[in-house]
mmCIF file of C-alpha atoms and ligand atoms in Angstrom:
data_model
loop_
_atom_site.group_PDB
_atom_site.id
_atom_site.type_symbol
_atom_site.label_atom_id
_atom_site.label_comp_id
_atom_site.label_asym_id
_atom_site.label_seq_id
_atom_site.Cartn_x
_atom_site.Cartn_y
_atom_site.Cartn_z
ATOM 1 C CA MET O 1 121.738 92.618 71.383
ATOM 2 C CA LYS O 2 121.732 90.540 74.548
ATOM 3 C CA ALA O 3 119.615 93.190 76.274
ATOM 4 C CA ARG O 4 117.194 93.332 73.334
ATOM 5 C CA ALA O 5 116.736 89.537 73.295
ATOM 6 C CA ALA O 6 116.127 89.552 77.032
ATOM 7 C CA ALA O 7 113.592 92.366 76.642
ATOM 8 C CA ALA O 8 111.742 90.442 73.914
ATOM 9 C CA ALA O 9 111.636 87.282 76.038
ATOM 10 C CA ALA O 10 110.381 89.294 79.002
ATOM 11 C CA ALA O 11 107.677 90.924 76.876
ATOM 12 C CA LEU O 12 106.465 87.474 75.725
ATOM 13 C CA ALA O 13 106.448 86.227 79.308
ATOM 14 C CA VAL O 14 104.391 89.241 80.399
ATOM 15 C CA VAL O 15 101.839 88.652 77.578
ATOM 16 C CA PHE O 16 101.524 84.991 78.581
ATOM 17 C CA LYS O 17 101.130 85.771 82.276
ATOM 18 C CA THR O 18 98.661 88.596 81.636
ATOM 19 C CA ALA O 19 96.577 86.195 79.540
ATOM 20 C CA ILE O 20 96.444 83.653 82.384
ATOM 21 C CA ALA O 21 95.459 86.345 84.880
ATOM 22 C CA SER O 22 92.795 87.667 82.515
ATOM 23 C CA VAL O 23 91.250 84.181 81.988
ATOM 24 C CA ALA O 24 91.203 83.731 85.749
ATOM 25 C CA LYS O 25 89.408 87.059 86.195
ATOM 26 C CA GLN O 26 86.822 86.252 83.532
ATOM 27 C CA SER O 27 85.946 82.975 85.263
ATOM 28 C CA LYS O 28 84.441 85.119 88.047
ATOM 29 C CA LYS O 29 85.634 82.542 90.581
ATOM 30 C CA VAL O 30 87.852 83.344 93.496
ATOM 31 C CA TYR O 31 91.175 83.042 91.761
ATOM 32 C CA ASN O 32 94.771 83.086 92.759
ATOM 33 C CA VAL O 33 97.241 82.472 89.974
ATOM 34 C CA LEU O 34 100.740 81.420 90.970
ATOM 35 C CA VAL O 35 103.149 83.429 88.818
ATOM 36 C CA MET O 36 106.682 82.146 88.416
ATOM 37 C CA GLY O 37 109.669 83.249 86.388
ATOM 38 C CA ASP O 38 110.993 81.434 83.323
ATOM 39 C CA MET O 39 110.730 77.610 83.128
ATOM 40 C CA GLY O 40 108.154 77.641 85.920
ATOM 41 C CA LYS O 41 110.785 78.491 88.526
ATOM 42 C CA PRO O 42 110.436 81.234 91.164
ATOM 43 C CA TYR O 43 111.938 84.578 90.125
ATOM 44 C CA ASP O 44 115.458 85.074 91.427
ATOM 45 C CA VAL O 45 114.459 88.466 92.804
ATOM 46 C CA LEU O 46 111.026 89.862 93.594
ATOM 47 C CA ILE O 47 111.020 93.622 94.105
ATOM 48 C CA LEU O 48 108.185 95.307 95.916
ATOM 49 C CA GLY O 49 107.860 98.940 94.831
ATOM 50 C CA GLY O 50 108.800 100.486 91.495
ATOM 51 C CA GLY O 51 110.371 103.770 92.655
ATOM 52 C CA PRO O 52 114.033 104.771 92.216
ATOM 53 C CA ALA O 53 115.141 102.157 94.782
ATOM 54 C CA GLY O 54 113.129 99.299 93.302
ATOM 55 C CA LEU O 55 113.949 100.097 89.665
ATOM 56 C CA SER O 56 117.660 100.614 90.391
ATOM 57 C CA ALA O 57 117.701 97.249 92.158
ATOM 58 C CA ALA O 58 115.909 95.752 89.151
ATOM 59 C CA ILE O 59 118.462 97.150 86.688
ATOM 60 C CA TYR O 60 121.426 95.864 88.713
ATOM 61 C CA ALA O 61 119.850 92.444 89.297
ATOM 62 C CA ALA O 62 118.810 91.989 85.654
ATOM 63 C CA ARG O 63 122.253 93.040 84.420
ATOM 64 C CA ALA O 64 123.696 90.391 86.740
ATOM 65 C CA GLY O 65 121.671 87.822 84.795
ATOM 66 C CA LEU O 66 118.966 87.282 87.419
ATOM 67 C CA SER O 67 115.264 86.940 86.631
ATOM 68 C CA VAL O 68 113.495 89.943 88.167
ATOM 69 C CA LEU O 69 109.891 90.968 88.744
ATOM 70 C CA VAL O 70 108.931 94.421 90.072
ATOM 71 C CA ILE O 71 105.462 94.803 91.608
ATOM 72 C CA GLU O 72 104.086 98.352 91.716
ATOM 73 C CA ARG O 73 100.676 99.588 92.814
ATOM 74 C CA GLY O 74 100.870 103.022 91.169
ATOM 75 C CA ALA O 75 103.107 104.631 88.580
ATOM 76 C CA PHE O 76 106.521 103.081 87.879
ATOM 77 C CA GLY O 77 108.958 105.765 88.990
ATOM 78 C CA GLY O 78 107.505 106.093 92.495
ATOM 79 C CA THR O 79 107.135 109.250 94.546
ATOM 80 C CA VAL O 80 109.442 111.140 92.235
ATOM 81 C CA PHE O 81 106.697 110.956 89.582
ATOM 82 C CA GLN O 82 104.953 113.842 91.433
ATOM 83 C CA THR O 83 108.000 116.120 91.399
ATOM 84 C CA SER O 84 107.782 119.056 89.019
ATOM 85 C CA GLU O 85 111.549 119.410 88.526
ATOM 86 C CA ILE O 86 114.594 117.434 89.636
ATOM 87 C CA GLU O 87 117.715 119.533 89.999
ATOM 88 C CA ASN O 88 119.855 117.480 92.334
ATOM 89 C CA TYR O 89 120.261 114.032 90.792
ATOM 90 C CA PRO O 90 123.913 113.831 89.712
ATOM 91 C CA GLY O 91 124.140 113.791 85.933
ATOM 92 C CA GLY O 92 120.377 114.266 85.602
ATOM 93 C CA VAL O 93 118.897 116.117 82.648
ATOM 94 C CA TYR O 94 118.619 119.850 83.417
ATOM 95 C CA GLY O 95 115.042 120.988 84.041
ATOM 96 C CA GLU O 96 113.649 117.456 83.761
ATOM 97 C CA SER O 97 110.327 116.738 85.491
ATOM 98 C CA GLY O 98 109.794 113.768 87.810
ATOM 99 C CA ARG O 99 107.480 112.254 85.224
ATOM 100 C CA GLU O 100 110.152 112.381 82.495
ATOM 101 C CA PHE O 101 112.790 111.016 84.865
ATOM 102 C CA SER O 102 110.461 108.164 85.885
ATOM 103 C CA SER O 103 109.738 107.200 82.331
ATOM 104 C CA ARG O 104 113.473 107.075 81.428
ATOM 105 C CA LEU O 105 114.222 104.995 84.521
ATOM 106 C CA SER O 106 111.347 102.631 83.819
ATOM 107 C CA ALA O 107 112.372 102.222 80.153
ATOM 108 C CA GLN O 108 115.955 101.497 81.254
ATOM 109 C CA ALA O 109 114.673 98.634 83.420
ATOM 110 C CA ASP O 110 112.601 97.318 80.476
ATOM 111 C CA SER O 111 115.668 97.351 78.232
ATOM 112 C CA PHE O 112 117.398 94.828 80.514
ATOM 113 C CA GLY O 113 114.436 92.430 80.526
ATOM 114 C CA VAL O 114 112.979 93.362 83.914
ATOM 115 C CA GLU O 115 109.407 92.089 84.241
ATOM 116 C CA LYS O 116 106.775 94.315 85.784
ATOM 117 C CA ALA O 117 103.435 93.630 87.409
ATOM 118 C CA SER O 118 100.871 96.270 88.308
ATOM 119 C CA GLY O 119 98.939 95.767 91.524
ATOM 120 C CA ALA O 120 99.043 96.495 95.222
ATOM 121 C CA ALA O 121 100.706 93.829 97.325
ATOM 122 C CA GLU O 122 98.267 92.680 99.986
ATOM 123 C CA LYS O 123 100.300 89.954 101.678
ATOM 124 C CA VAL O 124 103.999 89.233 101.766
ATOM 125 C CA HIS O 125 105.381 85.879 102.944
ATOM 126 C CA MET O 126 109.056 86.193 103.735
ATOM 127 C CA GLU O 127 109.786 83.169 105.853
ATOM 128 C CA GLY O 128 111.603 80.169 104.323
ATOM 129 C CA LYS O 129 113.485 79.942 101.036
ATOM 130 C CA GLU O 130 110.575 80.719 98.727
ATOM 131 C CA LYS O 131 109.194 84.252 99.204
ATOM 132 C CA LYS O 132 105.685 85.046 98.038
ATOM 133 C CA VAL O 133 103.795 88.236 97.328
ATOM 134 C CA GLU O 134 100.027 88.305 96.819
ATOM 135 C CA ALA O 135 98.981 91.188 94.592
ATOM 136 C CA GLY O 136 96.028 91.812 92.294
ATOM 137 C CA GLY O 137 94.764 88.225 92.456
ATOM 138 C CA ASN O 138 98.150 86.675 91.667
ATOM 139 C CA THR O 139 100.752 85.140 93.909
ATOM 140 C CA TYR O 140 104.289 85.909 92.806
ATOM 141 C CA SER O 141 107.067 83.617 93.863
ATOM 142 C CA GLY O 142 110.739 84.497 94.308
ATOM 143 C CA ARG O 143 113.958 83.167 95.849
ATOM 144 C CA SER O 144 114.774 86.550 97.372
ATOM 145 C CA ILE O 145 112.890 89.778 97.898
ATOM 146 C CA ILE O 146 113.783 93.460 98.000
ATOM 147 C CA LEU O 147 111.357 95.691 99.922
ATOM 148 C CA ALA O 148 111.317 99.158 98.339
ATOM 149 C CA THR O 149 107.886 100.547 99.185
ATOM 150 C CA GLY O 150 109.089 104.035 100.182
ATOM 151 C CA SER O 151 107.549 106.424 102.652
ATOM 152 C CA ILE O 152 104.796 108.997 102.212
ATOM 153 C CA PRO O 153 104.863 112.523 103.673
ATOM 154 C CA ALA O 154 101.914 113.210 105.983
ATOM 155 C CA LYS O 155 99.532 115.771 104.535
ATOM 156 C CA LEU O 156 98.318 118.837 106.373
ATOM 157 C CA GLY O 157 94.860 118.424 104.864
ATOM 158 C CA VAL O 158 94.223 122.101 104.110
ATOM 159 C CA PRO O 159 92.398 123.416 101.041
ATOM 160 C CA GLY O 160 94.893 124.178 98.247
ATOM 161 C CA GLU O 161 97.568 121.734 99.469
ATOM 162 C CA GLU O 162 97.266 119.310 96.534
ATOM 163 C CA GLU O 163 96.576 122.029 93.963
ATOM 164 C CA TYR O 164 99.791 123.901 94.812
ATOM 165 C CA LEU O 165 102.080 120.859 95.110
ATOM 166 C CA GLY O 166 105.149 121.768 93.028
ATOM 167 C CA ARG O 167 103.871 125.376 92.694
ATOM 168 C CA GLY O 168 104.769 126.487 96.211
ATOM 169 C CA VAL O 169 103.928 123.466 98.383
ATOM 170 C CA SER O 170 106.759 121.062 99.151
ATOM 171 C CA TYR O 171 107.564 118.310 101.635
ATOM 172 C CA CYS O 172 111.327 118.328 101.060
ATOM 173 C CA ALA O 173 113.660 121.259 101.779
ATOM 174 C CA VAL O 174 116.734 119.559 100.299
ATOM 175 C CA CYS O 175 114.803 118.928 97.066
ATOM 176 C CA ASP O 176 113.069 122.275 96.617
ATOM 177 C CA GLY O 177 114.750 124.891 98.861
ATOM 178 C CA PRO O 178 116.842 126.471 96.065
ATOM 179 C CA PHE O 179 113.671 127.194 94.041
ATOM 180 C CA PHE O 180 112.770 129.802 96.696
ATOM 181 C CA SER O 181 116.025 131.741 96.857
ATOM 182 C CA GLY O 182 115.394 135.324 97.959
ATOM 183 C CA LEU O 183 111.679 134.694 98.628
ATOM 184 C CA ASP O 184 109.619 134.377 101.804
ATOM 185 C CA VAL O 185 109.111 130.805 102.945
ATOM 186 C CA PHE O 186 106.704 129.300 105.496
ATOM 187 C CA VAL O 187 107.335 126.055 107.342
ATOM 188 C CA VAL O 188 104.586 124.126 109.113
ATOM 189 C CA GLY O 189 105.561 121.803 111.972
ATOM 190 C CA GLY O 190 107.179 121.713 115.366
ATOM 191 C CA GLY O 191 109.352 118.589 115.354
ATOM 192 C CA ASP O 192 113.074 118.090 114.749
ATOM 193 C CA SER O 193 112.746 117.894 110.980
ATOM 194 C CA ALA O 194 110.626 121.071 110.749
ATOM 195 C CA LEU O 195 113.271 123.062 112.636
ATOM 196 C CA GLU O 196 116.283 121.462 110.982
ATOM 197 C CA GLU O 197 114.772 122.011 107.538
ATOM 198 C CA SER O 198 113.980 125.629 108.485
ATOM 199 C CA MET O 199 117.671 126.206 109.211
ATOM 200 C CA HIS O 200 118.475 124.728 105.794
ATOM 201 C CA LEU O 201 115.857 126.922 104.078
ATOM 202 C CA ALA O 202 117.127 130.038 105.860
ATOM 203 C CA GLY O 203 120.260 129.663 103.727
ATOM 204 C CA PHE O 204 118.256 130.456 100.565
ATOM 205 C CA ALA O 205 115.116 132.300 101.600
ATOM 206 C CA ARG O 206 114.841 135.987 102.448
ATOM 207 C CA HIS O 207 112.810 135.011 105.489
ATOM 208 C CA VAL O 208 111.460 131.792 107.013
ATOM 209 C CA THR O 209 108.340 131.802 109.226
ATOM 210 C CA ILE O 210 107.710 128.662 111.254
ATOM 211 C CA ILE O 211 103.998 128.115 111.870
ATOM 212 C CA HIS O 212 103.254 125.808 114.778
ATOM 213 C CA ARG O 213 99.934 124.987 116.413
ATOM 214 C CA ARG O 214 101.360 124.967 119.963
ATOM 215 C CA ASP O 215 103.523 127.413 121.914
ATOM 216 C CA ALA O 216 106.219 124.780 122.636
ATOM 217 C CA PHE O 217 108.191 122.548 120.274
ATOM 218 C CA ARG O 218 108.603 118.767 120.195
ATOM 219 C CA ALA O 219 112.060 119.317 118.673
ATOM 220 C CA ALA O 220 115.252 118.988 120.739
ATOM 221 C CA LYS O 221 116.087 122.111 122.806
ATOM 222 C CA GLN O 222 119.435 122.586 121.061
ATOM 223 C CA ILE O 223 117.908 122.898 117.590
ATOM 224 C CA VAL O 224 115.124 125.151 118.938
ATOM 225 C CA ASP O 225 117.791 127.462 120.418
ATOM 226 C CA HIS O 226 119.736 127.523 117.134
ATOM 227 C CA THR O 227 116.595 128.421 115.235
ATOM 228 C CA ARG O 228 115.687 131.224 117.648
ATOM 229 C CA LYS O 229 119.117 132.802 117.144
ATOM 230 C CA LYS O 230 118.837 132.887 113.349
ATOM 231 C CA ASP O 231 118.143 136.419 112.079
ATOM 232 C CA ASN O 232 115.894 135.479 109.196
ATOM 233 C CA ILE O 233 113.693 132.953 111.050
ATOM 234 C CA SER O 234 110.592 133.975 113.021
ATOM 235 C CA PHE O 235 107.697 132.098 114.605
ATOM 236 C CA MET O 236 103.912 132.122 114.467
ATOM 237 C CA LEU O 237 102.947 130.005 117.471
ATOM 238 C CA ASP O 238 99.513 128.744 118.574
ATOM 239 C CA THR O 239 98.621 129.088 114.904
ATOM 240 C CA VAL O 240 97.150 126.730 112.311
ATOM 241 C CA VAL O 241 96.955 127.147 108.557
ATOM 242 C CA THR O 242 93.346 127.019 107.336
ATOM 243 C CA GLY O 243 93.945 127.403 103.610
ATOM 244 C CA ILE O 244 96.390 128.389 100.884
ATOM 245 C CA GLY O 245 95.820 129.878 97.461
ATOM 246 C CA GLY O 246 96.907 132.315 94.809
ATOM 247 C CA GLY O 247 97.116 132.317 91.026
ATOM 248 C CA ASP O 248 99.450 130.084 89.083
ATOM 249 C CA LEU O 249 101.842 130.066 92.045
ATOM 250 C CA LEU O 250 101.156 130.167 95.781
ATOM 251 C CA THR O 251 100.732 133.740 97.027
ATOM 252 C CA ARG O 252 98.209 133.552 99.890
ATOM 253 C CA ILE O 253 98.242 131.807 103.277
ATOM 254 C CA GLU O 254 95.281 131.879 105.657
ATOM 255 C CA THR O 255 95.875 131.275 109.360
ATOM 256 C CA GLU O 256 93.969 131.146 112.618
ATOM 257 C CA ASN O 257 95.233 131.615 116.167
ATOM 258 C CA VAL O 258 93.992 128.594 118.154
ATOM 259 C CA LYS O 259 93.878 130.545 121.432
ATOM 260 C CA THR O 260 92.277 133.835 120.350
ATOM 261 C CA GLY O 261 90.430 132.625 117.231
ATOM 262 C CA GLU O 262 91.919 135.568 115.296
ATOM 263 C CA LYS O 263 92.074 134.961 111.552
ATOM 264 C CA ASN O 264 94.787 136.353 109.292
ATOM 265 C CA VAL O 265 95.619 136.384 105.573
ATOM 266 C CA ILE O 266 99.278 136.683 104.516
ATOM 267 C CA ARG O 267 99.854 137.863 100.950
ATOM 268 C CA ALA O 268 103.067 137.760 98.914
ATOM 269 C CA ASN O 269 104.622 141.004 97.649
ATOM 270 C CA ASP O 270 103.677 141.964 94.098
ATOM 271 C CA GLY O 271 105.417 139.734 91.560
ATOM 272 C CA GLU O 272 106.594 137.267 94.225
ATOM 273 C CA ASN O 273 105.350 133.914 95.470
ATOM 274 C CA PHE O 274 105.714 131.887 98.667
ATOM 275 C CA GLY O 275 107.408 128.611 99.473
ATOM 276 C CA PHE O 276 105.263 126.492 101.794
ATOM 277 C CA PHE O 277 107.022 123.518 103.377
ATOM 278 C CA ILE O 278 105.027 120.946 105.328
ATOM 279 C CA PHE O 279 106.817 118.769 107.873
ATOM 280 C CA ALA O 280 103.969 116.923 109.536
ATOM 281 C CA GLY O 281 105.847 113.599 109.650
ATOM 282 C CA MET O 282 106.552 110.729 107.271
ATOM 283 C CA ASN O 283 104.651 107.455 106.968
ATOM 284 C CA PRO O 284 106.948 104.581 105.980
ATOM 285 C CA VAL O 285 105.018 101.976 103.971
ATOM 286 C CA THR O 286 105.827 98.951 106.102
ATOM 287 C CA ASP O 287 102.521 97.628 107.444
ATOM 288 C CA LEU O 288 102.753 94.403 105.375
ATOM 289 C CA PHE O 289 106.156 93.367 106.678
ATOM 290 C CA GLU O 290 105.560 91.204 109.741
ATOM 291 C CA GLY O 291 108.613 89.837 111.517
ATOM 292 C CA ILE O 292 111.014 92.409 110.031
ATOM 293 C CA ASP O 293 112.975 94.569 112.488
ATOM 294 C CA MET O 294 111.893 98.227 112.436
ATOM 295 C CA LYS O 295 112.882 101.485 114.083
ATOM 296 C CA ASP O 296 110.410 104.379 114.186
ATOM 297 C CA GLY O 297 108.367 102.427 111.640
ATOM 298 C CA TYR O 298 111.266 102.151 109.122
ATOM 299 C CA ILE O 299 113.006 98.881 108.189
ATOM 300 C CA VAL O 300 116.367 98.347 109.844
ATOM 301 C CA THR O 301 119.109 97.000 107.563
ATOM 302 C CA ASP O 302 122.856 96.685 107.753
ATOM 303 C CA GLU O 303 125.016 98.544 105.228
ATOM 304 C CA ARG O 304 124.521 95.628 102.816
ATOM 305 C CA MET O 305 120.746 96.295 102.853
ATOM 306 C CA ARG O 306 120.112 92.969 104.624
ATOM 307 C CA THR O 307 117.189 92.799 107.030
ATOM 308 C CA ASN O 308 116.946 90.384 109.946
ATOM 309 C CA ALA O 309 115.300 87.781 107.625
ATOM 310 C CA ALA O 310 117.384 85.620 105.264
ATOM 311 C CA GLY O 311 116.942 86.572 101.610
ATOM 312 C CA VAL O 312 114.983 89.721 102.496
ATOM 313 C CA PHE O 313 116.578 93.069 101.645
ATOM 314 C CA ALA O 314 115.276 96.631 101.893
ATOM 315 C CA ALA O 315 116.205 99.718 99.881
ATOM 316 C CA GLY O 316 115.297 103.388 99.649
ATOM 317 C CA ASP O 317 113.029 105.585 101.734
ATOM 318 C CA VAL O 318 111.467 102.613 103.529
ATOM 319 C CA ARG O 319 114.786 102.066 105.312
ATOM 320 C CA PHE O 320 115.841 103.656 108.600
ATOM 321 C CA LYS O 321 118.451 106.207 107.441
ATOM 322 C CA THR O 322 119.272 109.899 107.467
ATOM 323 C CA LEU O 323 118.832 111.188 103.901
ATOM 324 C CA ARG O 324 115.867 110.219 101.754
ATOM 325 C CA GLN O 325 116.587 111.253 98.170
ATOM 326 C CA ILE O 326 116.620 109.709 94.698
ATOM 327 C CA VAL O 327 120.391 109.359 94.778
ATOM 328 C CA THR O 328 120.388 107.461 98.085
ATOM 329 C CA ALA O 329 117.418 105.313 97.015
ATOM 330 C CA ALA O 330 119.210 104.370 93.789
ATOM 331 C CA ALA O 331 122.401 103.541 95.695
ATOM 332 C CA ASP O 332 120.486 101.373 98.186
ATOM 333 C CA GLY O 333 118.799 99.564 95.301
ATOM 334 C CA ALA O 334 122.109 98.786 93.607
ATOM 335 C CA ILE O 335 123.583 97.412 96.841
ATOM 336 C CA ALA O 336 120.461 95.362 97.637
ATOM 337 C CA ALA O 337 120.527 93.757 94.168
ATOM 338 C CA ILE O 338 124.187 92.759 94.398
ATOM 339 C CA GLU O 339 123.653 91.419 97.911
ATOM 340 C CA ALA O 340 120.638 89.427 96.708
ATOM 341 C CA GLU O 341 122.840 87.936 93.994
ATOM 342 C CA LYS O 342 125.470 86.939 96.593
ATOM 343 C CA TYR O 343 122.742 85.403 98.750
ATOM 344 C CA LEU O 344 121.466 83.346 95.793
ATOM 345 C CA ILE O 345 124.959 82.184 94.806
ATOM 346 C CA LYS O 346 125.649 80.948 98.329
ATOM 347 C CA GLY O 347 122.272 79.183 98.261
ATOM 348 C CA GLU O 348 121.714 80.078 101.906
HETATM 349 C C1 FAD D 1 107.062 116.170 96.566
HETATM 350 C C2 FAD D 1 108.402 115.481 96.592
HETATM 351 C C3 FAD D 1 109.453 115.991 95.843
HETATM 352 C C4 FAD D 1 110.690 115.356 95.845
HETATM 353 N N1 FAD D 1 111.705 115.878 95.077
HETATM 354 C C5 FAD D 1 112.906 115.290 95.073
HETATM 355 C C6 FAD D 1 113.988 115.813 94.299
HETATM 356 O O1 FAD D 1 113.852 116.833 93.618
HETATM 357 N N2 FAD D 1 115.184 115.170 94.364
HETATM 358 C C7 FAD D 1 115.384 114.045 95.126
HETATM 359 O O2 FAD D 1 116.491 113.496 95.120
HETATM 360 N N3 FAD D 1 114.390 113.536 95.871
HETATM 361 C C8 FAD D 1 113.156 114.110 95.856
HETATM 362 N N4 FAD D 1 112.153 113.618 96.638
HETATM 363 C C9 FAD D 1 112.415 112.404 97.418
HETATM 364 C C10 FAD D 1 112.357 111.162 96.479
HETATM 365 O O3 FAD D 1 111.136 111.201 95.757
HETATM 366 C C11 FAD D 1 112.459 109.881 97.269
HETATM 367 O O4 FAD D 1 113.604 109.925 98.094
HETATM 368 C C12 FAD D 1 112.551 108.681 96.351
HETATM 369 O O5 FAD D 1 111.441 108.620 95.483
HETATM 370 C C13 FAD D 1 112.614 107.396 97.167
HETATM 371 O O6 FAD D 1 112.596 106.308 96.309
HETATM 372 P P1 FAD D 1 112.015 104.902 96.804
HETATM 373 O O7 FAD D 1 112.078 104.016 95.617
HETATM 374 O O8 FAD D 1 112.666 104.486 98.041
HETATM 375 O O9 FAD D 1 110.494 105.183 97.208
HETATM 376 P P2 FAD D 1 109.290 105.694 96.326
HETATM 377 O O10 FAD D 1 109.740 106.573 95.227
HETATM 378 O O11 FAD D 1 108.313 106.249 97.293
HETATM 379 O O12 FAD D 1 108.721 104.377 95.651
HETATM 380 C C14 FAD D 1 108.059 103.394 96.409
HETATM 381 C C15 FAD D 1 107.053 102.703 95.499
HETATM 382 O O13 FAD D 1 106.482 101.583 96.173
HETATM 383 C C16 FAD D 1 105.137 101.470 95.778
HETATM 384 N N5 FAD D 1 104.396 100.694 96.774
HETATM 385 C C17 FAD D 1 104.201 100.997 98.071
HETATM 386 N N6 FAD D 1 103.454 100.050 98.664
HETATM 387 C C18 FAD D 1 103.166 99.123 97.709
HETATM 388 C C19 FAD D 1 102.408 97.918 97.703
HETATM 389 N N7 FAD D 1 101.779 97.448 98.799
HETATM 390 N N8 FAD D 1 102.316 97.212 96.541
HETATM 391 C C20 FAD D 1 102.946 97.664 95.409
HETATM 392 N N9 FAD D 1 103.658 98.814 95.361
HETATM 393 C C21 FAD D 1 103.769 99.520 96.505
HETATM 394 C C22 FAD D 1 104.661 102.915 95.697
HETATM 395 O O14 FAD D 1 103.509 103.044 94.878
HETATM 396 C C23 FAD D 1 105.879 103.622 95.130
HETATM 397 O O15 FAD D 1 105.813 103.757 93.729
HETATM 398 C C24 FAD D 1 110.892 114.208 96.642
HETATM 399 C C25 FAD D 1 109.850 113.707 97.428
HETATM 400 C C26 FAD D 1 108.612 114.325 97.407
HETATM 401 C C27 FAD D 1 107.499 113.782 98.252
#
């Protein structure tokens, strides 16, 4: 009952705020509406990014009785929205798609009265006690902020890459490796993660071929040596992928040797398909966060998800950490929310 009343109040607040924003837009003037929480006060917690980290933080914060606004520029649910099937979230629904998972997660946040705003944050002000986010012509005000903007895998940019995402193409061995058990898998990249993930994939795949555009690796020597010793891993060096294709699933990979110019087409055995894993780097979404400590472009936090700025927390893939998965993003979000609550209670 309590949750339902909170949800109804939140829905009314959203209608009211949307109406203000809409009037401002229609006036055709340069507008900037200051959006507060209930009673004209700043939200207790502003959350930037509506993926698993942001929505988990929202659920924990709202259940702790805090007023919460999540700002999201795309689909609520985050990166996981693109995933065709999630097999590894503990207690998840068997065979569920990322889209279905996202919609359950998003509805769960709604049920606790979490407010949502759609729009891309353009500026974030994190200094002082009142934090502000400018997004979609509004300025949102909060007493604390959780940064949960995720990180985006770098694309290879070859024809077929988007078309075959979830049908052969993947950017995450831990997520999708088991879908290619007993099949031939190709890995593109020459850094630490490409080689480490190849070792992981070699545990499922019949064979793993690492395609790399140079004849030497950026990865540490130790991991290169381990990879070379593995029976079911081989290398195609000085080689780039020029295209991928097939039918419903990925069955064709086109390559070119950068030294000789020789072109090649690799085709899957009849009735089989390929796994094609791209490890061309990750791009953490942190360009808006001036003054926040970073490492390799990711936000540095302590184990309580606190950044170097008071009242500013970070959660999920945007954080410097070792495993980027839904389960770790959700855990980060929960911790960040509870730490934000402690911060607000202390009134630091
Ligand atoms: C293809 C693929 C398949 C995957 N499959 C699995 C899987 O099966 N199992 C698993 O555990 N993990 C999987 N992962 C990893 C998982 O998706 C991530 O670990 C998880 O989504 C991280 O959650 P997050 O909330 O930290 O970030 P994200 O999910 O990336 O969410 C961040 C959100 O912030 C928003 N945002 C960014 N900048 C702004 C801005 N300026 N203004 C407003 N909003 C902004 C983004 O639009 C995004 O929705 C997969 C990843 C990929 C790429």
